[in-house]
Tab-separated table of C-alpha atoms in Angstrom:
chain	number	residue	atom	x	y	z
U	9	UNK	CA	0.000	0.000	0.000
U	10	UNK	CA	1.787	3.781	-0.693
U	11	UNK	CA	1.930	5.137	2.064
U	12	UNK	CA	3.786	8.719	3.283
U	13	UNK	CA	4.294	10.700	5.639
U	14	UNK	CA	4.030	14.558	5.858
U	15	UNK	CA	4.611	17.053	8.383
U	16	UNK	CA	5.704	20.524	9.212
U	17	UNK	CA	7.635	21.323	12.326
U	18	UNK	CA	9.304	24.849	13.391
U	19	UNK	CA	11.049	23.497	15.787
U	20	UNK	CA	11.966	19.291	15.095
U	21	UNK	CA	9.558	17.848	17.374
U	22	UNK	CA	6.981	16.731	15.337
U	23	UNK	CA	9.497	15.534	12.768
U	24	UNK	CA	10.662	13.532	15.476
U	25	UNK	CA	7.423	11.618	15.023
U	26	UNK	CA	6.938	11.407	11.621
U	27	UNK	CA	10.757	10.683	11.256
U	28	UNK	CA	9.654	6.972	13.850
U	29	UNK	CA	6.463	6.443	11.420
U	30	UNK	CA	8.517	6.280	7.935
U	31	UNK	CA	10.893	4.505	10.056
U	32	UNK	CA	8.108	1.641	11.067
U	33	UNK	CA	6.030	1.496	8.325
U	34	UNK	CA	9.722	1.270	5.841
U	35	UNK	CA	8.571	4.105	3.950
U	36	UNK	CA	10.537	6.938	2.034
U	37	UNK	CA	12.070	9.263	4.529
U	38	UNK	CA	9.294	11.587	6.084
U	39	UNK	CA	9.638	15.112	4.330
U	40	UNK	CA	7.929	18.360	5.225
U	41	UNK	CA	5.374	20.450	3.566
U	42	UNK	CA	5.787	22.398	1.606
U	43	UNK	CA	7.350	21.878	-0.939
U	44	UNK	CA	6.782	17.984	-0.484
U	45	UNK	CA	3.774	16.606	-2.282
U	46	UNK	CA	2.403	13.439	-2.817
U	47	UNK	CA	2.792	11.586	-5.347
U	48	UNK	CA	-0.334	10.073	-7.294
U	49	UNK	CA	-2.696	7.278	-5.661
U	50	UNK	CA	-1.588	7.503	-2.113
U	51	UNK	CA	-3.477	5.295	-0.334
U	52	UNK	CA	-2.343	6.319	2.723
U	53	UNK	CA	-0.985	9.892	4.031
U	54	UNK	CA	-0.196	10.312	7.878
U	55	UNK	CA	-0.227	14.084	7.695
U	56	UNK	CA	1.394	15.324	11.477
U	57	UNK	CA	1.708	19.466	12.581
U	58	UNK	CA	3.258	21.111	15.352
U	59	UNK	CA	0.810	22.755	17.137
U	60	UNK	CA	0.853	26.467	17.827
U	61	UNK	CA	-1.348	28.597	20.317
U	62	UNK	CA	-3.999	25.487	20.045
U	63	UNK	CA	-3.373	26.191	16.321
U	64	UNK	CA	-2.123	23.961	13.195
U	65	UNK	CA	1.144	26.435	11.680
U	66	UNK	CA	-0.463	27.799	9.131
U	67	UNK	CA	1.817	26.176	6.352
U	68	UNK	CA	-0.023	23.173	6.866
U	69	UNK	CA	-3.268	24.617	6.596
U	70	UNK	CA	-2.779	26.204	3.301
U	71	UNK	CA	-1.216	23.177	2.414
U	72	UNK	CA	-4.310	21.206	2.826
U	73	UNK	CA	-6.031	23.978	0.746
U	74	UNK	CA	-3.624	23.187	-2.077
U	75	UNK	CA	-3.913	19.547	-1.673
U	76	UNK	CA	-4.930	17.414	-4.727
U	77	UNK	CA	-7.793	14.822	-3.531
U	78	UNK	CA	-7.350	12.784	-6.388
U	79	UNK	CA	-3.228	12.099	-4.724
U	80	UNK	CA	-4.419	10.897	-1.656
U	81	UNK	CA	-7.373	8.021	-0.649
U	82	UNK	CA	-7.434	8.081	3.623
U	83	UNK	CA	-5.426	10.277	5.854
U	84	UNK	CA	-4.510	9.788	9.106
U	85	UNK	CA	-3.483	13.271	11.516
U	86	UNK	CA	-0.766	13.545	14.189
U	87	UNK	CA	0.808	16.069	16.054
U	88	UNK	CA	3.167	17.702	18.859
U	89	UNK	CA	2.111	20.229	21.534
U	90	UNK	CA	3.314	22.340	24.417
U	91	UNK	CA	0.197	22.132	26.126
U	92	UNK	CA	-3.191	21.850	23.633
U	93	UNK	CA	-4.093	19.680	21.268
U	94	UNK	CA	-7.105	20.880	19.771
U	95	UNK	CA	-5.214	21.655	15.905
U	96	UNK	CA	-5.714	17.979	15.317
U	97	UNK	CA	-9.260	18.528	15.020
U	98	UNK	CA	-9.012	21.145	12.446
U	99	UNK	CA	-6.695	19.174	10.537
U	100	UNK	CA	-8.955	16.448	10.512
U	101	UNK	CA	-11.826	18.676	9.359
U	102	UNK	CA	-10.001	20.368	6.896
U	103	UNK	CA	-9.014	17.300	5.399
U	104	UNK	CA	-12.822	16.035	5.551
U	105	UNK	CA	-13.651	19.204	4.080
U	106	UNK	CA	-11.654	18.060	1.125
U	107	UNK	CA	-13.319	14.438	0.890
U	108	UNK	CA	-10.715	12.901	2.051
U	109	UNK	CA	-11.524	9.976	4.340
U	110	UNK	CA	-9.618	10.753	7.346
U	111	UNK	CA	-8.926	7.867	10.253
U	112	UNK	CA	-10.708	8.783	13.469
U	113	UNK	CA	-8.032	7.779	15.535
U	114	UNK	CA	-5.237	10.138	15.438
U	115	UNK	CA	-1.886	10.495	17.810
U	116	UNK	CA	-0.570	13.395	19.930
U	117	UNK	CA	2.324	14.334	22.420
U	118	UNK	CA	4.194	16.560	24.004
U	119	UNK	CA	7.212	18.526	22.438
U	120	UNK	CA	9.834	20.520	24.014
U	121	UNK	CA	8.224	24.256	24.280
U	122	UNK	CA	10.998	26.670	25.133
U	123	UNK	CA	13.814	25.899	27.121
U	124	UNK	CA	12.326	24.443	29.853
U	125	UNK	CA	8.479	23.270	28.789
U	126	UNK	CA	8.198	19.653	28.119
U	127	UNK	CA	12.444	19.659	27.905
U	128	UNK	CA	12.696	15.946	27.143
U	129	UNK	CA	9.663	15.542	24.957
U	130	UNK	CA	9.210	14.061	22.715
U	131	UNK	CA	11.320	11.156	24.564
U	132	UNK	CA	11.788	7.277	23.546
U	133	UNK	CA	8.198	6.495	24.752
U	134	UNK	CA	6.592	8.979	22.465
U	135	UNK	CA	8.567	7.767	19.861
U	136	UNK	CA	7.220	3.769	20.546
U	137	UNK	CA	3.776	5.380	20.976
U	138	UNK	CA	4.019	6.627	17.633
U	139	UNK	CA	5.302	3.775	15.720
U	140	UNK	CA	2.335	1.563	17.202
U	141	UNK	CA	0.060	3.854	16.348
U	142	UNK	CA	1.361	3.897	12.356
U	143	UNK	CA	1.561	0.124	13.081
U	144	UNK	CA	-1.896	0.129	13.539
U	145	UNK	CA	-4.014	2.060	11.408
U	146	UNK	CA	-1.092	0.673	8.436
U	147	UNK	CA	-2.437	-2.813	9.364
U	148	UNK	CA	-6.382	-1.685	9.635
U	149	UNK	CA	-6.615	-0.318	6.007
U	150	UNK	CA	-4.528	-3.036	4.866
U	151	UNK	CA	-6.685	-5.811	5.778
């Protein structure tokens, strides 16, 4: 199944995470919007954002805007916080908003914020977290 994973990240954490997905699933590195864009017939894009001020960057929104629905089939969300993670729901919806079918189940964490805000995250565990999560919903569309 093509699969890839997308992010954007200002400052590495939620690359991080996408960075342990490709990594799991053995896809082509992870690679961040823009100017990365899918290729044709996707059948499966795990699509992560740092979030900002309880807010997706705004990259990735107007990314989604530009994003071809005929490129990508299901799409599944992630992201990294310093405190909220209420962006993954407007990702989700944007995404909807497009037709895409988008997996309900989506994965967040921590990420350092600052010096001293969430200084370790994201750490090992977040990383496992991650990779069983792109296990998962890999293996449910697959079946």
């Amino acid at each position: 199944m093509k699969t890839w994973v997308l992010y954007y990240s200002r400052g590495g954490n939620t690359k991080k995470i996408a960075e342990a997905m490709a990594e799991e699933l053995e896809v082509p590195k992870a690679e961040q919007v823009p100017p990365a864009y899918p290729p044709e017939n996707v059948q499966l894009l795990f699509l992560g954002t740092g979030i900002y001020a309880g807010k997706p960057d705004s990259k990735m929104v107007e990314f989604i805007r530009t994003l071809n629905t005929d490129r990508v089939k299901n799409a599944a969300v992630f992201g990294t916080n310093g405190g909220q993670d209420t962006a993954i729901e407007t990702v989700k919806s944007l995404l909807r908003e497009k037709g895409i079918n988008v997996i309900d189940e989506t994965f967040s964490c921590k990420g350092k914020y600052f010096l001293f805000i969430n200084r370790n995250k994201p750490d090992s565990e977040d990383l496992k977290a991650a990779k069983v999560f792109a296990r998962k919903v890999y293996d449910s569309l697959k079946a």
